[in-house]
Amino acid sequence: MAIKTIFEPFRIKTVEPLRITTRQERDSILKKAGYNLFSVRAEDVLIDLLTDSGTAAMSARQWAGLIDGDESYAGARSFYRFENTVKDLTGFKHIIPTHQGRAAEKILFNIMGGQGKVIPNNTHFDTTRANIEVSGAEAVDLPVKEALIPSLVKDFKGNMDITALERLLKEKGREHIPLVMMTVTNNSCAGQPASMGCIRRVSELCRSYKIPFFIDACRFAENAWFVKTREPGCKGRSVKQLAQEMFSYADGCTMSGKKDGLVNIGGFLAMNDDELAQKARNILIVTEGFPTYGGLAGRDLEAFAQGLEEVVDEDYLKYRIRSTEYVVEKLDALGVPVFKPAGGHAVYLDAKAFLPHVPPQHYPGHAIACALYLEGGIRSCEIGSVMFGKTDPATGEFQPAMLEMVRLAIPRRVYTQSHMDYVVECLAEVFAQRDKIRGMRIVWEPPILRHFTARFEPL
Ligand code: F0G
């Protein structure tokens, strides 16, 4: 018999109860939170799909590593274990631990950014963009055009537009472009993967211009799984080998361990260049800590090293990517507009198609996220005009975001298939009632990053 069920390849040793609220309770919780899900207490959430960052469940071996961690200030055993693991995986010469991904970004752009510089990426994540802009440099997104068509099923919609990159390199040259980056998977473009072929071509182009190439490696294992299963000639190779090949094309990387590191905190910056590494460590000592712990405890480094070894396990990745695909397939079959094909870490709803009667200035994605919380206590996140829309202060004209999305990010090893079935059921109900959903209005907003603290009212 050919068994088709792909199950969670782990059993549960520790459980955390979920608090079930009533619709009436959720109604008043939402009102009190000014209809902003970031202001809702986690205790009042049943299924929390706000982010896949720092929300993973650690394994028994990782928990054991916490006890085993060496807390020496300098030269701790846990650092060397971590350094060996990362070197084995990435091949980079210098491994610099940081407290999370954005700390690695801050150090990198502090050294390589600055006024007049331009830094391209397939799509920058918001903290990457913010760190580049804080340095005075310009962050440029060069996604492939297919990335912007939600319903288009294509293999590597997370790729970079290589023609556009070449044009930019030709126009600006290495005096203005200190480095090129690629984010795998492409979080801001619906968690879509980048192909090995694209990464290789970007690398070759960078080498011909003598410009360093860095990878934002948060979700490197998920990306490598897509490469293994989709890219011709890759099926016979292990995910770890494919990840090693990918890193071999780059001169360095930034990484948030809170994703594919399977830890709740941690990150690193890695590179081959000695001089650059020296500069990075000088900043590290001032802002993060001594180079053998860099803002983390020894036990964190131990759990992080273990997580990096576990994340390339192919039974885990098969289940992980299948669980996202499973939700996308079910929603698609019900007619709920989702980004296709399924990405790695999250399900993205196409809010414009979901609520065609709600214009971008009435925040359709945010309205869906609130309706889903009200329906089932599920927390998701708008990635649309609340996050990226702007009102021109001079003309008062509203500029919508490129896409109106709702992201349901799936924490690693946390929820089971029945939790996901529940999510699908609640979303189907919200979709069935979509005609009754009106948009939202902002009643208060801060000057920057308004999505975290703004207050809303339903229209
Ligand atoms: N790069 C990417 C692609 C990310 O998705 C994130 C974080 C970071 C860098 C920054 O890492 O949080 O450790 O400082 N993404 C989270 C998310 C917050 O919800 O997508 P960090």
Coordinates of C-alpha atoms and ligand atoms in Angstrom, one line a residue:
M1 CA 0.0 0.0 0.0
A2 CA 1.3 3.4 -0.9
I3 CA 0.8 5.6 2.2
K4 CA 0.0 9.2 1.2
T5 CA -0.3 10.9 4.6
I6 CA 2.5 13.2 5.5
F7 CA 2.5 13.5 9.2
E8 CA 4.3 15.7 11.8
P9 CA 7.7 13.8 12.1
F10 CA 7.9 14.4 15.9
R11 CA 5.8 13.5 19.0
I12 CA 4.8 16.0 21.6
K13 CA 6.6 16.0 25.0
T14 CA 5.5 19.3 26.5
V15 CA 2.2 20.9 26.0
E16 CA 1.0 24.5 26.5
P17 CA -2.8 24.9 26.9
L18 CA -4.7 27.2 24.5
R19 CA -7.3 29.6 25.9
I20 CA -10.5 29.5 24.1
T21 CA -12.5 32.8 24.1
T22 CA -16.0 33.5 23.0
R23 CA -17.0 35.7 20.1
Q24 CA -18.4 38.2 22.5
E25 CA -15.1 38.3 24.4
R26 CA -13.1 38.7 21.2
D27 CA -15.4 41.6 20.1
S28 CA -14.6 43.5 23.2
I29 CA -10.8 42.6 23.1
L30 CA -10.7 43.9 19.5
K31 CA -12.4 47.2 20.5
K32 CA -10.1 47.7 23.4
A33 CA -7.1 47.0 21.2
G34 CA -8.2 49.7 18.8
Y35 CA -8.7 47.0 16.2
N36 CA -4.9 46.5 16.0
L37 CA -3.9 42.8 16.4
F38 CA -0.4 43.8 17.6
S39 CA -2.2 45.3 20.7
V40 CA -4.0 42.1 21.5
R41 CA -2.5 40.0 24.3
A42 CA -1.1 36.7 23.1
E43 CA -3.2 35.0 25.9
D44 CA -6.3 36.2 24.0
V45 CA -5.2 34.5 20.8
L46 CA -6.1 30.9 20.1
I47 CA -3.9 30.2 17.0
D48 CA -1.2 32.8 16.6
L49 CA 0.0 33.2 13.0
L50 CA 1.4 36.7 13.4
T51 CA 4.9 35.5 12.6
D52 CA 7.1 32.4 12.1
S53 CA 9.9 34.4 13.8
G54 CA 11.1 33.2 17.2
T55 CA 8.0 31.2 17.6
A56 CA 9.4 27.7 16.9
A57 CA 9.1 24.8 19.3
M58 CA 12.5 23.6 20.3
S59 CA 13.5 19.9 20.3
A60 CA 14.4 17.8 23.3
R61 CA 18.1 18.0 22.2
Q62 CA 17.9 21.8 21.9
W63 CA 16.4 22.0 25.5
A64 CA 19.2 19.7 26.6
G65 CA 21.7 22.1 24.9
L66 CA 20.3 24.9 27.1
I67 CA 21.6 23.1 30.2
D68 CA 24.8 22.1 28.5
G69 CA 25.6 25.7 27.3
D70 CA 28.9 27.1 28.4
E71 CA 28.4 30.6 29.8
S72 CA 32.1 31.7 29.8
Y73 CA 32.6 35.3 28.7
A74 CA 35.3 34.5 26.2
G75 CA 36.1 31.4 24.2
A76 CA 33.1 29.4 25.4
R77 CA 32.8 25.8 24.1
S78 CA 29.2 26.6 22.9
F79 CA 30.6 29.3 20.6
Y80 CA 33.0 26.9 19.0
R81 CA 30.3 24.4 18.4
F82 CA 28.1 27.1 16.9
E83 CA 31.0 28.4 14.7
N84 CA 31.8 24.9 13.5
T85 CA 28.2 24.2 12.6
V86 CA 27.8 27.5 10.7
K87 CA 31.2 27.1 8.9
D88 CA 30.3 23.6 7.9
L89 CA 27.0 24.8 6.4
T90 CA 28.0 28.1 4.8
G91 CA 31.7 27.7 4.2
F92 CA 32.3 31.4 5.3
K93 CA 35.5 32.2 7.1
H94 CA 34.2 34.6 9.8
I95 CA 31.2 33.8 11.9
I96 CA 29.9 36.7 14.0
P97 CA 27.0 35.9 16.4
T98 CA 24.3 38.6 17.0
H99 CA 21.2 38.7 19.1
Q100 CA 18.9 38.5 16.0
G101 CA 18.9 39.2 12.2
R102 CA 18.5 42.9 12.3
A103 CA 21.5 43.3 14.5
A104 CA 23.6 41.6 11.8
E105 CA 22.0 43.9 9.2
K106 CA 22.8 47.0 11.3
I107 CA 26.5 46.1 11.6
L108 CA 26.7 45.2 7.9
F109 CA 25.2 48.4 6.6
N110 CA 27.0 50.5 9.2
I111 CA 30.2 49.4 7.4
M112 CA 29.0 49.1 3.8
G113 CA 26.0 51.5 3.5
G114 CA 26.1 55.3 3.6
Q115 CA 25.0 58.4 1.6
G116 CA 25.0 57.9 -2.1
K117 CA 25.1 54.1 -2.0
V118 CA 22.5 51.9 -3.6
I119 CA 21.8 48.3 -2.4
P120 CA 19.7 46.0 -4.5
N121 CA 17.9 42.9 -3.4
N122 CA 15.2 40.6 -4.9
T123 CA 13.0 42.2 -2.2
H124 CA 14.3 43.7 1.0
F125 CA 12.6 42.7 4.2
D126 CA 11.4 45.8 6.2
T127 CA 14.3 45.7 8.8
T128 CA 16.9 45.3 6.0
R129 CA 15.4 48.3 4.2
A130 CA 15.2 50.3 7.4
N131 CA 18.8 49.6 8.3
I132 CA 20.0 50.6 4.8
E133 CA 18.0 53.8 4.9
V134 CA 19.2 54.7 8.4
S135 CA 22.8 54.5 7.0
G136 CA 21.8 57.0 4.3
A137 CA 21.9 54.5 1.5
E138 CA 19.0 53.6 -0.9
A139 CA 17.4 50.2 -0.8
V140 CA 16.2 48.9 -4.3
D141 CA 13.8 46.0 -4.8
L142 CA 14.2 44.0 -8.0
P143 CA 11.7 41.2 -7.9
V144 CA 10.7 39.3 -11.1
K145 CA 7.5 40.5 -12.6
E146 CA 5.6 37.2 -11.9
A147 CA 6.0 37.9 -8.2
L148 CA 3.2 40.5 -8.4
I149 CA 0.6 38.2 -9.9
P150 CA -0.9 36.3 -7.0
S151 CA -2.8 33.6 -9.0
L152 CA 0.1 32.8 -11.3
V153 CA 1.5 29.3 -10.6
K154 CA 5.2 29.4 -11.3
D155 CA 8.2 27.7 -9.7
F156 CA 10.6 30.5 -8.5
K157 CA 8.6 33.7 -8.1
G158 CA 11.1 34.7 -5.4
N159 CA 13.8 35.3 -8.0
M160 CA 15.6 38.5 -8.8
D161 CA 15.1 40.3 -12.1
I162 CA 18.6 39.8 -13.4
T163 CA 18.1 42.1 -16.4
A164 CA 17.1 44.9 -14.1
L165 CA 20.1 44.1 -11.8
E166 CA 22.5 44.2 -14.8
R167 CA 21.1 47.6 -15.9
L168 CA 21.5 49.0 -12.4
L169 CA 25.1 47.6 -12.1
K170 CA 26.0 49.2 -15.5
E171 CA 24.4 52.5 -14.6
K172 CA 25.8 52.9 -11.0
G173 CA 28.9 50.8 -11.0
R174 CA 30.9 49.5 -8.0
E175 CA 31.6 53.0 -6.7
H176 CA 27.9 53.3 -5.8
I177 CA 26.9 49.7 -5.2
P178 CA 28.7 48.3 -2.2
L179 CA 27.0 45.0 -2.2
V180 CA 24.1 43.0 -3.8
M181 CA 21.7 41.0 -1.7
M182 CA 19.3 38.1 -2.2
T183 CA 16.7 37.1 0.4
V184 CA 15.8 33.4 0.5
T185 CA 12.9 32.7 0.6
N186 CA 11.5 36.0 -0.5
N187 CA 9.4 37.0 2.5
S188 CA 8.1 40.2 1.1
C189 CA 7.0 38.4 -2.1
A190 CA 4.7 35.8 -0.5
G191 CA 7.5 33.5 0.8
Q192 CA 8.4 32.4 -2.7
P193 CA 11.7 30.7 -3.3
A194 CA 14.7 31.7 -5.4
S195 CA 16.3 29.2 -7.7
M196 CA 19.9 28.0 -7.6
G197 CA 20.2 29.1 -11.2
C198 CA 19.2 32.7 -10.4
I199 CA 21.5 32.8 -7.3
R200 CA 24.4 31.5 -9.4
R201 CA 23.8 34.1 -12.2
V202 CA 23.5 37.0 -9.7
S203 CA 26.8 35.8 -8.1
E204 CA 28.5 35.6 -11.5
L205 CA 27.3 39.1 -12.4
C206 CA 28.5 40.5 -9.0
R207 CA 31.9 38.8 -9.5
S208 CA 32.3 40.4 -13.0
Y209 CA 31.7 43.8 -11.4
K210 CA 33.8 42.9 -8.3
I211 CA 30.8 43.7 -6.1
P212 CA 30.3 41.5 -2.9
F213 CA 27.2 39.4 -2.9
F214 CA 25.4 38.6 0.4
I215 CA 22.5 36.3 1.1
D216 CA 19.7 37.1 3.7
A217 CA 19.6 33.5 4.8
C218 CA 16.7 33.4 7.3
R219 CA 14.8 30.7 5.5
F220 CA 17.7 29.0 3.7
A221 CA 16.6 25.4 4.4
E222 CA 13.0 26.0 3.2
N223 CA 14.5 27.6 0.0
A224 CA 16.9 24.6 -0.5
W225 CA 13.9 22.2 -0.2
F226 CA 12.1 24.0 -3.0
V227 CA 15.3 23.9 -5.1
K228 CA 15.6 20.1 -4.4
T229 CA 12.0 19.4 -5.4
R230 CA 11.6 21.8 -8.3
E231 CA 14.9 22.6 -10.0
P232 CA 16.1 20.2 -12.7
G233 CA 19.1 18.2 -11.7
C234 CA 18.7 18.8 -7.9
K235 CA 16.6 15.9 -6.8
G236 CA 19.5 13.5 -6.1
R237 CA 21.3 15.9 -3.8
S238 CA 20.7 16.5 -0.1
V239 CA 19.2 19.8 1.2
K240 CA 22.4 20.4 3.1
Q241 CA 24.5 20.0 0.0
L242 CA 22.2 22.4 -1.9
A243 CA 22.4 24.9 0.9
Q244 CA 26.2 24.6 0.9
E245 CA 26.3 25.2 -2.9
M246 CA 24.0 28.2 -2.5
F247 CA 26.3 29.8 0.2
S248 CA 29.4 29.0 -2.0
Y249 CA 28.1 31.6 -4.5
A250 CA 28.1 34.4 -1.9
D251 CA 30.7 36.4 -0.1
G252 CA 28.7 36.5 3.1
C253 CA 25.3 36.4 4.7
T254 CA 23.0 37.7 7.4
M255 CA 20.8 35.3 9.2
S256 CA 18.0 35.5 11.7
G257 CA 18.1 32.2 13.7
K258 CA 14.5 32.9 14.7
K259 CA 13.4 31.3 11.5
D260 CA 15.3 28.3 10.1
G261 CA 17.6 28.3 13.2
L262 CA 14.6 26.9 15.1
V263 CA 15.4 29.1 18.1
N264 CA 13.5 31.8 19.9
I265 CA 16.3 34.3 19.7
G266 CA 19.6 34.6 17.8
G267 CA 21.3 35.5 14.5
F268 CA 24.6 35.9 12.8
L269 CA 26.7 37.8 10.3
A270 CA 29.2 35.8 8.2
M271 CA 31.7 36.7 5.6
N272 CA 35.0 35.8 3.9
D273 CA 36.7 39.2 3.8
D274 CA 39.2 39.6 6.7
E275 CA 39.2 43.4 6.8
L276 CA 35.4 43.6 6.7
A277 CA 35.1 41.1 9.5
Q278 CA 37.6 43.1 11.6
K279 CA 35.4 46.2 11.2
A280 CA 32.3 44.2 12.0
R281 CA 33.8 42.7 15.2
N282 CA 34.8 46.2 16.3
I283 CA 31.1 47.4 16.1
L284 CA 29.9 44.1 17.6
I285 CA 32.0 44.7 20.8
V286 CA 30.5 48.1 21.3
T287 CA 26.8 47.2 20.5
E288 CA 26.3 43.4 20.9
G289 CA 29.1 41.8 22.9
F290 CA 32.4 40.0 22.8
P291 CA 32.9 38.1 19.4
T292 CA 32.5 34.7 21.0
Y293 CA 28.9 35.4 22.2
G294 CA 27.7 38.6 20.4
G295 CA 24.6 39.3 22.3
L296 CA 23.6 35.7 23.1
A297 CA 24.0 33.4 26.1
G298 CA 26.2 30.3 25.6
R299 CA 23.0 28.2 25.9
D300 CA 21.4 30.2 23.0
L301 CA 24.4 29.4 20.8
E302 CA 24.1 25.7 21.8
A303 CA 20.4 25.5 20.9
F304 CA 21.0 27.5 17.7
A305 CA 23.8 25.1 16.5
Q306 CA 21.5 22.2 17.2
G307 CA 18.6 23.9 15.4
L308 CA 20.7 24.4 12.3
E309 CA 21.6 20.7 12.3
E310 CA 17.9 19.7 12.7
V311 CA 16.4 22.1 10.1
V312 CA 18.1 20.4 7.1
D313 CA 16.4 17.1 8.1
E314 CA 14.4 16.3 5.0
D315 CA 11.6 14.5 6.8
Y316 CA 11.1 17.7 8.7
L317 CA 11.2 19.9 5.6
K318 CA 8.9 17.7 3.6
Y319 CA 6.3 18.0 6.4
R320 CA 7.0 21.7 6.9
I321 CA 6.5 22.7 3.2
R322 CA 3.6 20.3 2.8
S323 CA 1.7 21.8 5.8
T324 CA 1.8 25.2 4.1
E325 CA 0.8 23.8 0.8
Y326 CA -2.1 21.8 2.5
V327 CA -3.7 25.0 3.8
V328 CA -3.2 26.8 0.4
E329 CA -4.8 23.8 -1.5
K330 CA -7.8 23.7 0.9
L331 CA -8.4 27.5 0.6
D332 CA -7.9 27.4 -3.2
A333 CA -10.5 24.6 -3.5
L334 CA -13.0 26.8 -1.5
G335 CA -12.4 29.7 -3.8
V336 CA -10.6 31.8 -1.2
P337 CA -8.1 34.0 -3.1
V338 CA -4.6 32.9 -2.1
F339 CA -1.1 33.5 -3.5
K340 CA 0.0 30.6 -5.5
P341 CA 1.9 28.4 -5.5
A342 CA 2.3 28.0 -1.7
G343 CA 5.4 29.6 -0.2
G344 CA 7.5 28.2 2.5
H345 CA 6.6 29.8 5.9
A346 CA 3.3 31.4 5.3
V347 CA 0.0 31.5 3.5
Y348 CA -0.7 34.8 1.9
L349 CA -4.3 35.9 1.1
D350 CA -5.0 38.2 -1.8
A351 CA -7.1 40.8 0.0
K352 CA -8.0 42.8 -3.1
A353 CA -9.7 39.7 -4.7
F354 CA -11.1 38.6 -1.3
L355 CA -12.9 42.0 -0.7
P356 CA -13.2 43.6 -4.2
H357 CA -15.8 46.0 -2.7
V358 CA -13.3 47.5 -0.2
P359 CA -10.8 49.9 -1.8
P360 CA -7.1 50.0 -0.7
Q361 CA -7.7 53.2 1.3
H362 CA -10.2 51.3 3.5
Y363 CA -7.6 48.6 4.2
P364 CA -9.1 45.3 2.9
G365 CA -6.3 43.2 4.4
H366 CA -6.7 44.7 7.8
A367 CA -10.4 44.2 7.7
I368 CA -9.9 40.5 6.9
A369 CA -7.4 40.1 9.7
C370 CA -9.8 41.6 12.2
A371 CA -12.7 39.5 10.9
L372 CA -10.6 36.3 11.2
Y373 CA -9.7 37.1 14.8
L374 CA -13.4 37.8 15.6
E375 CA -14.4 34.6 13.9
G376 CA -11.9 32.2 15.5
G377 CA -9.3 33.9 17.7
I378 CA -6.8 33.5 14.9
R379 CA -4.1 36.2 14.6
S380 CA -2.7 37.1 11.2
C381 CA -1.0 40.1 9.8
E382 CA -1.9 42.7 7.2
I383 CA 0.9 43.3 4.6
G384 CA -0.7 46.0 2.5
S385 CA -1.7 49.6 2.7
V386 CA -1.7 49.8 6.5
M387 CA 2.0 48.7 6.5
F388 CA 3.2 50.4 3.3
G389 CA 0.5 52.8 2.1
K390 CA 1.1 56.5 2.4
T391 CA -0.8 59.8 2.4
D392 CA 1.0 62.6 0.6
P393 CA 1.3 65.4 3.2
A394 CA 1.2 68.1 0.5
T395 CA -1.8 66.9 -1.6
G396 CA -3.5 64.6 0.9
E397 CA -3.5 62.0 -1.8
F398 CA -3.5 58.3 -0.8
Q399 CA -0.8 56.1 -2.3
P400 CA -1.7 52.4 -1.8
A401 CA 0.8 49.6 -1.3
M402 CA 1.9 47.4 -4.3
L403 CA -0.1 44.5 -3.0
E404 CA -2.9 44.0 -0.4
M405 CA -2.1 40.8 1.5
V406 CA -2.9 39.1 4.7
R407 CA -0.1 36.8 5.9
L408 CA -0.8 33.7 8.0
A409 CA 2.7 32.7 9.1
I410 CA 3.1 29.2 10.4
P411 CA 5.4 28.7 13.4
R412 CA 7.7 25.8 13.1
R413 CA 6.7 22.5 14.8
V414 CA 4.0 24.3 16.9
Y415 CA 0.6 23.6 15.4
T416 CA -0.8 20.3 14.1
Q417 CA -2.9 19.5 11.1
S418 CA -6.2 19.8 13.1
H419 CA -5.2 23.4 14.1
M420 CA -4.7 24.1 10.4
D421 CA -8.1 22.5 9.5
Y422 CA -9.6 24.9 12.1
V423 CA -7.9 27.9 10.5
V424 CA -9.3 26.8 7.1
E425 CA -12.8 26.4 8.5
C426 CA -12.8 29.8 10.1
L427 CA -11.4 31.5 6.9
A428 CA -14.1 29.7 4.8
E429 CA -16.7 31.2 7.2
V430 CA -15.2 34.7 6.9
F431 CA -15.1 34.3 3.1
A432 CA -18.7 33.2 3.0
Q433 CA -19.7 36.4 5.0
R434 CA -17.3 38.7 3.0
D435 CA -20.1 40.9 1.6
K436 CA -20.8 42.0 5.1
I437 CA -17.2 43.1 5.8
R438 CA -16.7 46.8 5.4
G439 CA -13.3 48.5 5.5
M440 CA -11.5 50.2 8.3
R441 CA -10.5 53.7 9.1
I442 CA -7.4 54.9 11.0
V443 CA -8.3 57.0 14.0
W444 CA -4.8 57.5 15.3
E445 CA -1.4 56.8 13.9
P446 CA 2.3 57.4 14.8
P447 CA 4.7 59.1 12.5
I448 CA 6.6 55.9 11.5
L449 CA 5.8 52.1 11.3
R450 CA 2.2 52.8 12.0
H451 CA 1.0 49.2 11.6
F452 CA 2.4 48.4 15.1
T453 CA 0.5 50.9 17.1
A454 CA -2.2 52.7 14.9
R455 CA -5.8 52.5 16.2
F456 CA -8.7 51.7 13.9
E457 CA -12.5 51.7 13.6
P458 CA -14.7 49.7 11.3
L459 CA -16.4 51.8 8.7
Ligands
F0G1 N1 15.2 39.2 6.9 C1 14.0 38.6 6.7 C2 13.8 38.0 5.3 C3 13.1 38.5 7.7 O1 11.9 37.9 7.4 C4 13.4 39.0 9.0 C5 12.4 38.9 10.1 C6 14.6 39.6 9.2 C7 15.5 39.7 8.1 C8 15.0 40.2 10.5 O2 15.3 39.2 11.5 O3 13.6 39.5 13.2 O4 15.7 38.3 13.7 O5 15.7 40.7 13.4 N2 11.2 38.6 9.9 C9 10.1 38.5 10.8 C10 8.8 38.2 10.1 C11 10.0 39.5 11.9 O6 7.7 38.2 10.8 O7 8.8 38.0 8.9 P1 15.0 39.5 13.0

